[in-house]
Short mmCIF file of C-alpha atoms in Angstrom, two decimals:
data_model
loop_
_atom_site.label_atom_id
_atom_site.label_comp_id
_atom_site.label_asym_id
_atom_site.label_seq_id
_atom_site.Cartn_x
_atom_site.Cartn_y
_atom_site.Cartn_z
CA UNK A 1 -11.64 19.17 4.02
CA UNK A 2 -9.57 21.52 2.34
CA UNK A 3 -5.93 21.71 3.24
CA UNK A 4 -4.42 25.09 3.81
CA UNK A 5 -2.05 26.26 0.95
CA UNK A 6 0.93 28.60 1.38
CA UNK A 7 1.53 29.85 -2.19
CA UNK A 8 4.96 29.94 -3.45
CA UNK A 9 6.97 31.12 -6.57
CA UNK A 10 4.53 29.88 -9.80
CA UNK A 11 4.74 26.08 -10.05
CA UNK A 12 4.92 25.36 -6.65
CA UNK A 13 2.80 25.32 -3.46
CA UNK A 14 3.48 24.91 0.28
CA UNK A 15 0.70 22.28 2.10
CA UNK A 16 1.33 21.06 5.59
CA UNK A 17 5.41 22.20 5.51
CA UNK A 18 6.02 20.23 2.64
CA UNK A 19 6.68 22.07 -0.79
CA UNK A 20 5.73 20.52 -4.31
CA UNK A 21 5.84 21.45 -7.64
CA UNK A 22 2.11 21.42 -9.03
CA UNK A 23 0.82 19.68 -12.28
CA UNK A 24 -0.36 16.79 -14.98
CA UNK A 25 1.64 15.57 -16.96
CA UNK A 26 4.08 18.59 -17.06
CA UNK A 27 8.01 18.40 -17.47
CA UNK A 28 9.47 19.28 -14.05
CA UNK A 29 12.92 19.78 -13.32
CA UNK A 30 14.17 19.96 -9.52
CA UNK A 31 17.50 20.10 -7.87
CA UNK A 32 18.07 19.90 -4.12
CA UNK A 33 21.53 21.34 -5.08
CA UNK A 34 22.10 24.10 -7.07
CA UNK A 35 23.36 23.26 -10.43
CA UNK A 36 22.70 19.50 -10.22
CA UNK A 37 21.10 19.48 -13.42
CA UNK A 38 23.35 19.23 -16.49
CA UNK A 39 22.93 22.12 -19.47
CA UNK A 40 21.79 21.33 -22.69
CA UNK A 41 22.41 17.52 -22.14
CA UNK A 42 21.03 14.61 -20.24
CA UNK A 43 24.30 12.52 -20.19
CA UNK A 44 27.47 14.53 -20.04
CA UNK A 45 30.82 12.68 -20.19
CA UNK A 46 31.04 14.36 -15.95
CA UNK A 47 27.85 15.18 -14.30
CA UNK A 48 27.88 18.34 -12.03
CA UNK A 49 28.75 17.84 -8.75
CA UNK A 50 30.05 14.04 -9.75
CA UNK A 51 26.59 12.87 -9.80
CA UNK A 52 25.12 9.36 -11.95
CA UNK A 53 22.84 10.14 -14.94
CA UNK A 54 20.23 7.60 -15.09
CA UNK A 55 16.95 7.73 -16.55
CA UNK A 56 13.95 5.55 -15.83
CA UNK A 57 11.34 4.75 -18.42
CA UNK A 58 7.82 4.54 -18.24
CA UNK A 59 7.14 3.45 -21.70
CA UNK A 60 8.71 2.35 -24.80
CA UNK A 61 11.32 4.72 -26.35
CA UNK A 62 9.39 4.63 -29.33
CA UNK A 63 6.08 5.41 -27.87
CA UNK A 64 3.89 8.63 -29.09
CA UNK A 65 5.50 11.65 -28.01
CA UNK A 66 2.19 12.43 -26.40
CA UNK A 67 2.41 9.43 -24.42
CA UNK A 68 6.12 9.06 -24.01
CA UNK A 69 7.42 9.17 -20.27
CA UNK A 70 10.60 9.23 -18.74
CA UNK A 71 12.55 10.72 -16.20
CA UNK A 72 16.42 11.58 -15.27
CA UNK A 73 17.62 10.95 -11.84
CA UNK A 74 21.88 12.21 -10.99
CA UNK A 75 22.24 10.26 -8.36
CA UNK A 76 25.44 10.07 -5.81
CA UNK A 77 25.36 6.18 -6.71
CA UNK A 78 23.44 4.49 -9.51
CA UNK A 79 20.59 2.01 -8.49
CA UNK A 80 21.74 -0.73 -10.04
CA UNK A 81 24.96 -0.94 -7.22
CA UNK A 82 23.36 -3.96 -5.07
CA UNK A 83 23.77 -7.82 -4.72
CA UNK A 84 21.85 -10.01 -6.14
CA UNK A 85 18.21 -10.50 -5.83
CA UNK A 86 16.86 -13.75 -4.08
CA UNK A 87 13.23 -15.15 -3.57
CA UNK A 88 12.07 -13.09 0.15
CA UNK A 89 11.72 -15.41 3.24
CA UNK A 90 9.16 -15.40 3.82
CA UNK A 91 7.39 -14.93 0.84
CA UNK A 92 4.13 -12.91 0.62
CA UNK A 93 1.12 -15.34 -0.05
CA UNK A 94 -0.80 -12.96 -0.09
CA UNK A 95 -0.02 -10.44 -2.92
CA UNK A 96 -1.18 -11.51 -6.25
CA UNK A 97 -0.57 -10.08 -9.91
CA UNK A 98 -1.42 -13.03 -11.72
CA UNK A 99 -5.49 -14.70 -11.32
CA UNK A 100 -6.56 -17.80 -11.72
CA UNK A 101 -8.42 -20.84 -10.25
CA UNK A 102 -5.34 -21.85 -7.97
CA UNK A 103 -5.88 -18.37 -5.99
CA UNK A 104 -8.77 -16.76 -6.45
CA UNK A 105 -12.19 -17.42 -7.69
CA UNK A 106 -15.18 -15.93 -9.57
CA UNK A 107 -18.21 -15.32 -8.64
CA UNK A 108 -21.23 -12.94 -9.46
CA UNK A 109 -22.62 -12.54 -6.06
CA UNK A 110 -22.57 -8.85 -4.44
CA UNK A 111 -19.90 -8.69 -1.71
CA UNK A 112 -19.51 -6.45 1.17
CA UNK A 113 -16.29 -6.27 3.68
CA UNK A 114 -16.30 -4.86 6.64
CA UNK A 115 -13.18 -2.62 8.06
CA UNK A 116 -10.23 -4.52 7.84
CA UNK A 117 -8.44 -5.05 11.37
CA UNK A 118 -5.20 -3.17 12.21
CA UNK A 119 -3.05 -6.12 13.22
CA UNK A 120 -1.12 -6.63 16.89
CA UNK A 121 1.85 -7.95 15.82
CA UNK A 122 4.67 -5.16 14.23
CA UNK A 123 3.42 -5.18 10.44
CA UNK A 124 4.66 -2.28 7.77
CA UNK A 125 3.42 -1.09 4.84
CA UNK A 126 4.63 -3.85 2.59
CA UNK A 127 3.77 -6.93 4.94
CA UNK A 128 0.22 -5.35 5.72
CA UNK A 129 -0.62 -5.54 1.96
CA UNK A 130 -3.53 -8.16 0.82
CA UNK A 131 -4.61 -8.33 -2.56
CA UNK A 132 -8.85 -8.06 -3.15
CA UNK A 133 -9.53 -9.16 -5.92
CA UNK A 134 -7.90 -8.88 -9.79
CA UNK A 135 -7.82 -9.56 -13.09
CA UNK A 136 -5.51 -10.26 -16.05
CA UNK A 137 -1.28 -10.88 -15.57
CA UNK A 138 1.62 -8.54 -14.89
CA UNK A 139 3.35 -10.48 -17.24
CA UNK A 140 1.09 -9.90 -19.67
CA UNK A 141 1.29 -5.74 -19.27
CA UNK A 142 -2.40 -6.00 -18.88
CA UNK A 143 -4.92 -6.47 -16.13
CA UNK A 144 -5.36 -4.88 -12.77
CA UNK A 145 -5.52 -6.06 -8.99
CA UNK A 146 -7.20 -4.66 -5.99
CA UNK A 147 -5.44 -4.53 -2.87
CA UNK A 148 -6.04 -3.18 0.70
CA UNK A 149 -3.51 -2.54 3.11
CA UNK A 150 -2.97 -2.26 7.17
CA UNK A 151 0.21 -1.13 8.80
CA UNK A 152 1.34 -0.12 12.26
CA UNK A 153 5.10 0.18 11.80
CA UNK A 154 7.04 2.46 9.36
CA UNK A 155 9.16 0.74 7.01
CA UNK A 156 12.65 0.21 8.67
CA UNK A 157 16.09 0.16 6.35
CA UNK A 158 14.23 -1.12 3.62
CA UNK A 159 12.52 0.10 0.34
CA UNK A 160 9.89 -0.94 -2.74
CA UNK A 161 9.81 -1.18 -5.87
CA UNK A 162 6.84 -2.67 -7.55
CA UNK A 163 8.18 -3.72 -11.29
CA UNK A 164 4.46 -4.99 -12.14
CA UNK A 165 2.56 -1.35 -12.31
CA UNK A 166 1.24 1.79 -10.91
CA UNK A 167 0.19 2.00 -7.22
CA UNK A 168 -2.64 4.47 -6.39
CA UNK A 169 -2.88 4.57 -3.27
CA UNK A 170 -6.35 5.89 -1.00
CA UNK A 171 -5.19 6.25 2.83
CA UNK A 172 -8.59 6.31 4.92
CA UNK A 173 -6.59 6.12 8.57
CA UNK A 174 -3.38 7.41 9.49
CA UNK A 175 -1.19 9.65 7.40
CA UNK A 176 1.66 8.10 5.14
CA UNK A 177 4.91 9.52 4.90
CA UNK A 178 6.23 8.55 1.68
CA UNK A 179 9.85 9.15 0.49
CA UNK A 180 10.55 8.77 -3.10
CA UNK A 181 13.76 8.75 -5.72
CA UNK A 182 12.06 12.03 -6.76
CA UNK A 183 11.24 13.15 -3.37
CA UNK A 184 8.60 13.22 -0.31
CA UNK A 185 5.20 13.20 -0.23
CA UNK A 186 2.98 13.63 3.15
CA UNK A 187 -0.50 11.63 1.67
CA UNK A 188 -3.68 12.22 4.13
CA UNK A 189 -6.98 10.66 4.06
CA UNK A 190 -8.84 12.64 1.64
CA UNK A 191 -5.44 12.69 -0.92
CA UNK A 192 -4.53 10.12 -3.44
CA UNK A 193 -1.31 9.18 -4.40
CA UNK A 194 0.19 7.68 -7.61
CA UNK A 195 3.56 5.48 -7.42
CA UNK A 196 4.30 5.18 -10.90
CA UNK A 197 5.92 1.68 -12.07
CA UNK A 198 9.62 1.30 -11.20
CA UNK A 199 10.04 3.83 -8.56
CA UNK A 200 11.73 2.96 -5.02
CA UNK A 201 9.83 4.17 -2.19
CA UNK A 202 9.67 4.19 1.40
CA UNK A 203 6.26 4.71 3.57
CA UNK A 204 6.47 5.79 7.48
CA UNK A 205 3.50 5.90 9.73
CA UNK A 206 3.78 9.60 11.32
CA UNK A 207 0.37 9.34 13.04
CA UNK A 208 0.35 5.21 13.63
CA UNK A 209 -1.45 2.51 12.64
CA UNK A 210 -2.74 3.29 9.11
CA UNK A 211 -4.94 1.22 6.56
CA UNK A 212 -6.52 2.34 3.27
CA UNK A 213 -6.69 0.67 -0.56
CA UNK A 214 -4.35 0.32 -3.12
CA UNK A 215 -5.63 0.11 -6.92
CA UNK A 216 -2.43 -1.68 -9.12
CA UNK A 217 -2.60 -1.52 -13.13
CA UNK A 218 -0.31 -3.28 -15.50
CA UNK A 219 0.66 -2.22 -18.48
CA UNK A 220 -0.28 1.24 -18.60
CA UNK A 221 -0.54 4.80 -16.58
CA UNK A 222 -3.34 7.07 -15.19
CA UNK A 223 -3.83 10.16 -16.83
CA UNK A 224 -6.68 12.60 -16.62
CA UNK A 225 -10.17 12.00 -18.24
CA UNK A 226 -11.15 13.73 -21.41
CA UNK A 227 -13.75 16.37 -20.33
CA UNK A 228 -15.90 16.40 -23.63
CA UNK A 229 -18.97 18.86 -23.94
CA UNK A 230 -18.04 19.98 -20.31
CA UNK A 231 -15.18 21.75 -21.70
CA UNK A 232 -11.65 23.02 -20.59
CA UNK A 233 -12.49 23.14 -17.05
CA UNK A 234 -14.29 20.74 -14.22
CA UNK A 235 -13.23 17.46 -12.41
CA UNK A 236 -9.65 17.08 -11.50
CA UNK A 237 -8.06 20.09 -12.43
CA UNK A 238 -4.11 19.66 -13.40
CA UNK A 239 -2.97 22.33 -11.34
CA UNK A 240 -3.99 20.95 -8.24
CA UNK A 241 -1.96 18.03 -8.60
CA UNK A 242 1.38 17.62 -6.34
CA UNK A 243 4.63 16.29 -7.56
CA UNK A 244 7.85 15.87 -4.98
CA UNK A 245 10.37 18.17 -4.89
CA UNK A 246 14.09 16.93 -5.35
CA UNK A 247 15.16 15.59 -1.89
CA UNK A 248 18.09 13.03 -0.75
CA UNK A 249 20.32 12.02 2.27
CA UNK A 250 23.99 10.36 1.91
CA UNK A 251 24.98 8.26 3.75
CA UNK A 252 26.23 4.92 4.76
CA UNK A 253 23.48 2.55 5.43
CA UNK A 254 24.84 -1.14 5.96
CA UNK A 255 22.03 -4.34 5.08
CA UNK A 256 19.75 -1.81 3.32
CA UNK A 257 17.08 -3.94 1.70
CA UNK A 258 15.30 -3.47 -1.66
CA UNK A 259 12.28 -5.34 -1.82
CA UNK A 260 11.50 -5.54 -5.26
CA UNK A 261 7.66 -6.47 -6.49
CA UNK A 262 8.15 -8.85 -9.87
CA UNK A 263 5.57 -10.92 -11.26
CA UNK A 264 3.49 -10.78 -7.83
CA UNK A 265 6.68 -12.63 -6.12
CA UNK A 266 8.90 -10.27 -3.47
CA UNK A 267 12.41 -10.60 -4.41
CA UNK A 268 15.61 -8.44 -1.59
CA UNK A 269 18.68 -7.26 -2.80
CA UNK A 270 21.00 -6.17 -0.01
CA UNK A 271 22.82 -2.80 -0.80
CA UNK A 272 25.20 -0.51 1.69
CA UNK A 273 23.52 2.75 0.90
CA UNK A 274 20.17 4.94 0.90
CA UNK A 275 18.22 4.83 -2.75
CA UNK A 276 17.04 7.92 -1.75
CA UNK A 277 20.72 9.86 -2.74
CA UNK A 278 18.44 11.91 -6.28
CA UNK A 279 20.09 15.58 -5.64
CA UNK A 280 18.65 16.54 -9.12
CA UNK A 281 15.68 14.95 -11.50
CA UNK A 282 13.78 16.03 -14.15
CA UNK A 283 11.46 14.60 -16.84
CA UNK A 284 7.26 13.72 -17.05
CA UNK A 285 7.57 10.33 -15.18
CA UNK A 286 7.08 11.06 -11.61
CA UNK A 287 5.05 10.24 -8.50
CA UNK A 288 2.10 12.42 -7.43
CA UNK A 289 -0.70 13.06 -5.09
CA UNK A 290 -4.06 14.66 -5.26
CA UNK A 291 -6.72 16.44 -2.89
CA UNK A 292 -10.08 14.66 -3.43
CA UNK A 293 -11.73 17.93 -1.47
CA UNK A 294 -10.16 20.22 -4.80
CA UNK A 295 -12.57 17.85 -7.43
CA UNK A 296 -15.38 19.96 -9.06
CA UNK A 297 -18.12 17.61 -8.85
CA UNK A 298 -20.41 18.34 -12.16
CA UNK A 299 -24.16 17.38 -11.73
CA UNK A 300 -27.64 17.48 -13.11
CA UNK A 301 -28.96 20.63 -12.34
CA UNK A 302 -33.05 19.40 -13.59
CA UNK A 303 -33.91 16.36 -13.67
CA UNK A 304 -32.55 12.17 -13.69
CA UNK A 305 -29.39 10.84 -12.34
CA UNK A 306 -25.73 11.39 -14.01
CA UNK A 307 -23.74 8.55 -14.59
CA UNK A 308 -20.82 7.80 -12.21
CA UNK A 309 -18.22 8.18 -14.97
CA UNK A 310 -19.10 12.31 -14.89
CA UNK A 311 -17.13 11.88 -10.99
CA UNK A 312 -13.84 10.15 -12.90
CA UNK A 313 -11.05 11.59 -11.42
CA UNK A 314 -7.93 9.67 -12.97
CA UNK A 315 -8.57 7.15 -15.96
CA UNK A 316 -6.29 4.14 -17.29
CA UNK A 317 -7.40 3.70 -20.68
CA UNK A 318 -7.60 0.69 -23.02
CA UNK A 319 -6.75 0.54 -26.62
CA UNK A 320 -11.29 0.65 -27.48
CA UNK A 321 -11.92 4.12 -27.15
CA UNK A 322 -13.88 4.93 -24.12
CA UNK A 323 -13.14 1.84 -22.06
CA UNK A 324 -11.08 1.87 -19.27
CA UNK A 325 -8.88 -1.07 -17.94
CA UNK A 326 -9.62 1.10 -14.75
CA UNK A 327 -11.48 4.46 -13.65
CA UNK A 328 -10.96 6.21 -10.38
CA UNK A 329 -14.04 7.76 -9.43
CA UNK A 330 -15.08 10.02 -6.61
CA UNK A 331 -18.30 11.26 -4.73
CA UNK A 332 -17.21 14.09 -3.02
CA UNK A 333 -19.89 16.43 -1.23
CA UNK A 334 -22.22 18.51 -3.36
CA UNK A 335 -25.37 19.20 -4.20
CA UNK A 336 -28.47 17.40 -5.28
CA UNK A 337 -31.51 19.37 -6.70
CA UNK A 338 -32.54 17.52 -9.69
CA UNK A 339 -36.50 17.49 -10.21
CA UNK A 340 -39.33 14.83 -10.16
CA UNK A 341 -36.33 12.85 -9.64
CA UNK A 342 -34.99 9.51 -7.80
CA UNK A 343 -32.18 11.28 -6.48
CA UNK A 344 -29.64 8.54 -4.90
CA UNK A 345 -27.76 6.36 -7.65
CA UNK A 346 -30.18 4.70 -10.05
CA UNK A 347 -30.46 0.57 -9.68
CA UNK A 348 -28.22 -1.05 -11.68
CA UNK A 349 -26.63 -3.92 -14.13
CA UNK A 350 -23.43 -2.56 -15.53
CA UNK A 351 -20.69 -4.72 -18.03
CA UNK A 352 -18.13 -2.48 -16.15
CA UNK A 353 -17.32 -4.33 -12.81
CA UNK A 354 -17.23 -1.44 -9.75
CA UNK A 355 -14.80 -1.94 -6.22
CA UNK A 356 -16.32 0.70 -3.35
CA UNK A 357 -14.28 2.02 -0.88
CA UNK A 358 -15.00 4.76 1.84
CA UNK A 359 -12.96 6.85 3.13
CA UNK A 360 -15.66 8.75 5.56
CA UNK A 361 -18.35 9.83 6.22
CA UNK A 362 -21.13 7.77 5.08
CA UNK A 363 -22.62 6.75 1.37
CA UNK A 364 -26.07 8.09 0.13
CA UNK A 365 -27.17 4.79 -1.48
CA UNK A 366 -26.00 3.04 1.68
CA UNK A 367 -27.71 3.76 4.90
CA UNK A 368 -26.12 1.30 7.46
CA UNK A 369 -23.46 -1.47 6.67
CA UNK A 370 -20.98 0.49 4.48
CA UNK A 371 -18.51 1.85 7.05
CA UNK A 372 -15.64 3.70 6.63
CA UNK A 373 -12.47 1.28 5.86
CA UNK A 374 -14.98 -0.65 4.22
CA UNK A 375 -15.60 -2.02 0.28
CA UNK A 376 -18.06 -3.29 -1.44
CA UNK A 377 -17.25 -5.46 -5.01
CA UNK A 378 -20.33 -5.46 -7.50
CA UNK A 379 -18.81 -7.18 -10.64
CA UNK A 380 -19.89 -7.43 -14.34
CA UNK A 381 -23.73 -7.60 -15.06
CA UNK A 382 -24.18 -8.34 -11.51
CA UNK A 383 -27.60 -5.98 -10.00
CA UNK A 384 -26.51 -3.09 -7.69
CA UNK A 385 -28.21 -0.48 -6.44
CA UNK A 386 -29.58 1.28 -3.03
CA UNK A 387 -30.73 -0.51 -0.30
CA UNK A 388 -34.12 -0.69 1.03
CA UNK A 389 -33.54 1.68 4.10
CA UNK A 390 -32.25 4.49 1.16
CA UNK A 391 -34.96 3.83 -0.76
CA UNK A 392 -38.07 4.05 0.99
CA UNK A 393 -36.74 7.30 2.30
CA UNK A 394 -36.04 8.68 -0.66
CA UNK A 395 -39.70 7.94 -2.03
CA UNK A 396 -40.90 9.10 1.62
CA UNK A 397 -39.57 12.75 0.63
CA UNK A 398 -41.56 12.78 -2.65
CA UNK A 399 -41.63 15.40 -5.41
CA UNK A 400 -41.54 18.30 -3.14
CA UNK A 401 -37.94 17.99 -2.13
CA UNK A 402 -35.46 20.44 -2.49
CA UNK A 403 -32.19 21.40 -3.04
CA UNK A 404 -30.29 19.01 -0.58
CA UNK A 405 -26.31 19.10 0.24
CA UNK A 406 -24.38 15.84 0.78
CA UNK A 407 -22.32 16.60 3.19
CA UNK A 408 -19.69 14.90 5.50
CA UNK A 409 -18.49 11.83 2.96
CA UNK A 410 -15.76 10.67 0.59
CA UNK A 411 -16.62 7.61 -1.03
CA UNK A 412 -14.89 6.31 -4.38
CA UNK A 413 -15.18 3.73 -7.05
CA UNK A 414 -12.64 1.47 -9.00
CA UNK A 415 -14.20 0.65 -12.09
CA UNK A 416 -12.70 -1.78 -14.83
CA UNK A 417 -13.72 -3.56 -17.94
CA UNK A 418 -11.83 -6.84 -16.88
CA UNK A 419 -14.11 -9.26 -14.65
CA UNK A 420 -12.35 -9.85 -11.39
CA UNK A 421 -11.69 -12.63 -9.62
CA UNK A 422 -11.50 -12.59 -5.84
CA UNK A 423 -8.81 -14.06 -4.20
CA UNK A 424 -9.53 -17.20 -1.72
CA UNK A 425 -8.60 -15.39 1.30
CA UNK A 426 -11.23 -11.99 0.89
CA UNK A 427 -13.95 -14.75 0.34
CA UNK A 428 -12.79 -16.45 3.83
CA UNK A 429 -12.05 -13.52 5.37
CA UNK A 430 -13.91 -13.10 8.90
CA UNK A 431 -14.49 -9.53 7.22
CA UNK A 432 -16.75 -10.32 4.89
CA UNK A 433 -20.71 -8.99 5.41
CA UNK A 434 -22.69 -12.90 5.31
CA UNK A 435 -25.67 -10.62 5.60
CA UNK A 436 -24.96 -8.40 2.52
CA UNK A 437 -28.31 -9.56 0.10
CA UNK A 438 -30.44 -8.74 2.82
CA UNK A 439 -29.68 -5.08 2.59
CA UNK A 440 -32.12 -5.12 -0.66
CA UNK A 441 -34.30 -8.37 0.79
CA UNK A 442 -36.55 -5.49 1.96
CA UNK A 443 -37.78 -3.78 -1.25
CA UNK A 444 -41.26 -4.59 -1.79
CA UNK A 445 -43.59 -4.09 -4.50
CA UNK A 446 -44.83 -0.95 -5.12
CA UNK A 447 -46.75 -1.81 -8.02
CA UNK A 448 -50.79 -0.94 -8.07
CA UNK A 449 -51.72 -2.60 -11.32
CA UNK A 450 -54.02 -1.43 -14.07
CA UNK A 451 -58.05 -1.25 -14.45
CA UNK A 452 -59.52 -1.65 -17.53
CA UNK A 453 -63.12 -1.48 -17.54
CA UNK A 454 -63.29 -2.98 -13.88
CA UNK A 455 -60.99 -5.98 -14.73
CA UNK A 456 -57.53 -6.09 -13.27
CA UNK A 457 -54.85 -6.75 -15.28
CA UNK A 458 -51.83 -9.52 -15.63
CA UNK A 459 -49.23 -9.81 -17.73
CA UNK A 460 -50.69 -7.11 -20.41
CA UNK A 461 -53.73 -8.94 -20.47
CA UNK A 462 -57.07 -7.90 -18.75
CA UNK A 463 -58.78 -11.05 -16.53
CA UNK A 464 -62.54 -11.72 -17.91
#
C-alpha cells in the first residue's frame, strides 16, 4: 500500500513524520545546522562550527566519474577515535562472506523454507542475522550472500558497520528504525533499504519483533536498471527514492560498541561517544530506501509471458554486459490480460540462480506452501516452475479468460549469475519444506498423441 506523502520544498518529501531528500544517484548536501557545510571546499584548514571533515569512499578515487562515489561527513569527532578492534565473544557462526565445503554445500535440488521463528531469548538485529546461502569471497570484492534475519530487541549502545558490502535490506514483519552517519530512515514492509558498504548504523524495533531478508554484494553497488526500448520512464523511478536527512545527537556515551563486519568475522571496538554526531554531509554515497507499492510494473498487454528481468527494480552489474552479480526483482500487483496465453510464470531452467522471498500476500505460481516470511532457492539450470494446484487452474479457466488483477501480494526475487552454495545450517534447519518436490509430483500428462491413418504414434514414428 501506498504511504501517504506530505510534499515539501523540491527535493524533499515528508512520509510517516520523517523528512528525506528524494533521488538516484544525485549529489545531496544536508546540514542539521545551518552553515555546517564548508564553501567552495571540502577540507578547510577550520571547519564551521569546529566540525571533522572526513569523507568515506565507495570506490576507487580513480574510478569513472560516472561511477565514482563518495561522501563528506563534519563530524563533532572523527570515526576513527576508538580502541582497538578485537575478535567478538562470542563470535557469530553463523554469518558467512566467504563459501566453501567447510560451511556450506551445493546442491541442485529445489528448496523451500518455511517462516523463520522469532526467537524467545533477547536477540537484536545483528545477533538475529543467519546467512542463506552465497557465493564467491568478500575478500575477493566479488560474490554475494543471502541472509535472513529475526530480531526482538533494538540494538542497545552499539552500532554496525559491515566492511564486506552493501546490505539491502526487505523487512516483511515489524518496522525498522534505522539511524545512520547520514541520518534516519523509518523502513516498513513493503520498502527496501540500501546500507551502502562502510556506513555505521543502528536498527531499533519500534513495533517489536521483526524478521525479513537481507541480500549482501561484494565488490560493487546497486544502481538502477537500464530501461532500453521501454524508454525514459517505467520501473523504479529515481524520484521516488528516499535518502536521510542530516541528523546527530552529542553526547557522552561510555562502552559504546562498534561492531564491525570484516571478512564475515565480527570484530568491537569500544569508543566513549555516539557515531551518530554527522551535523552536515554531502556527496553521492549514501543510504536509501524505496517503496515497492511506487514500481510501475510493465507487462504484456497480448499475448505470452514477460521475462522476470522486465520487474528489476535495483541491479548490481558485472563487468559482461547484461549479467548481473545480482538483480532485485519485484512482483508487485497488476494486471494480467495477455491472450491465448499461460498466464502464471512460464516453467523453467534458467543459468541465472533465483532466491524467493514474500513479503505478503500470496504468489500466483504458488498456491499453498509459499507463506509470507518464507523463501524458496531454485539455483542454476535447476527446473522451476508452478505447481500443480496453479496449474490445473490456470488451464481450468481456458482461452476465455479475461483481464484479471493480482491483487493483495509482494513477492520478490534475488537473482545472480554466481551458483550458490547453501550454508550447513539452512539445509538442517527445522524450517526447511521436506515435502517441497511434491508440490509439482502432481502434474500429469496431458498429452493425447497423434493418429495417422488409424495408427497411434510413438516417438515420431507411427505403430504398424
Amino acid at each position: 500500500m501506498a504511504r501517504v506523502e506530505e510534499e515539501g520544498r523540491a527535493g524533499s518529501v515528508r512520509v510517516a513524520g520523517v523528512e528525506y531528500l528524494t533521488g538516484f544517484g544525485n549529489h545531496f548536501s544536508s546540514e542539521a545546522i545551518a552553515g555546517a557545510l564548508p564553501l567552495g571546499q571540502n577540507s578547510p584548514l577550520v571547519c564551521p562550527h569546529g566540525l571533522y571533515a572526513e569523507q568515506i569512499s565507495g570506490t576507487s578515487f580513480t574510478s569513472p566519474r560516472k561511477l565514482n562515489q563518495r561522501s563528506w561527513l563534519y563530524r563533532i569527532k572523527p570515526s576513527v577515535t576508538h580502541e582497538p578492534f578485537k575478535p567478538r565473544v562470542p563470535a557469530h557462526e553463523k554469518l558467512l562472506s566467504e563459501f566453501d565445503q567447510s560451511n556450506s554445500s551445493a546442491t541442485p535440488t529445489q528448496l523451500r523454507w518455511k517462516p523463520l521463528e522469532i526467537p524467545d531469548a533477547p536477540t537484536d538485529f545483528v545477533d538475529g542475522l543467519l546467512t542463506m546461502c552465497g557465493a564467491g569471497s568478500s575478500f575477493l570484492r566479488h560474490g554475494f550472500a543471502v541472509h535472513m534475519y529475526t530480531a526482538n530487541k533494538s540494538m542497545d549502545n552499539c552500532a554496525f558497520c559491515n566492511a564486506d558490502g552493501d546490505f539491502l535490506i526487505v523487512p516483511q514483519k515489524g518496522r525498522l528504525w534505522i539511524t545512520t552517519e547520514c541520518g534516519k530512515l523509518l523502513v516498513s514492509p513493503g520498502e527496501a533499504a540500501v546500507l551502502p558498504q562502510g556506513f555505521r548504523f543502528s536498527v531499533d524495533l519500534p513495533d517489536g519483533p521483526s524478521r525479513g531478508y537481507v541480500a549482501e554484494i561484494f565488490g560493487t553497488h546497486f544502481q538502477l536498471p537500464d530501461l532500453g526500448p521501454i524508454g525514459a520512464n517505467g520501473l523504479a523511478d529515481p524520484r521516488h527514492f528516499l535518502v536521510p536527512k542530516a541528523w546527530f545527537e552529542e553526547k557522552s556515551c561510555p562502552g559504546y560498541t562498534i561492531i564491525q563486519k570484516f571478512g564475515g568475522q565480527l570484530f568491537t571496538a569500544k569508543q566513549d561517544f555516539s557515531p551518530f554526531n554527522v551535523a552536515a554531509w554531502h556527496g553521492n554515497y549514501v543510504p536509501y530506501k524505496y517503496d515497492l507499492s511506487k514500481f510501475c510494473p510493465y507487462n504484456t498487454v497480448l499475448f505470452d509471458h514477460s521475462d522476470p528481468s522486465i520487474n528489476t527494480a535495483l541491479t548490481a552489474p558485472t563487468d559482461k554486459p547484461g549479467v548481473a552479480l545480482l538483480d532485485f526483482v519485484i512482483f508487485p500487483p497488476r494486471w494480467l490480460v495477455a491472450e491465448h496465453t499461460f498466464r502464471p510464470p512460464y516453467y523453467h531452467r534458467n543459468c541465472m540462480s533465483e532466491f524467493m522471498g514474500l513479503i505478503h500476500g500470496g504468489y500466483e505460481a504458488k498456491a499453498d506452501g509459499f507463506l509470507p516470511g518464507g523463501a524458496s532457492l531454485h539455483s542454476c539450470m535447476t527446473p522451476h516452475g508452478p505447481d500443480t494446484k496453479t496449474f490445473e487452474a490456470t488451464i481450468a479457466r481456458g482461452n476465455e479468460a479475461g483481464p484479471h488483477r493480482i491483487t493483495d501480494t509482494m513477492a520478490f526475487m534475488f537473482e545472480s549469475c554466481l551458483i550458490p552454495r547453501v550454508c550447513h545450517w539452512a539445509l538442517d534447519s527445522p524450517s526447511v519444506d521436506p515435502d517441497y518436490y511434491k508440490c509439482w509430483i502432481g502434474l500429469r500428462s496431458h498429452f493425447e498423441g497423434m493418429k495417422i491413418e488409424g495408427h497411434d504414434t510413438h516417438n515420431g514414428r507411427a505403430d504398424v
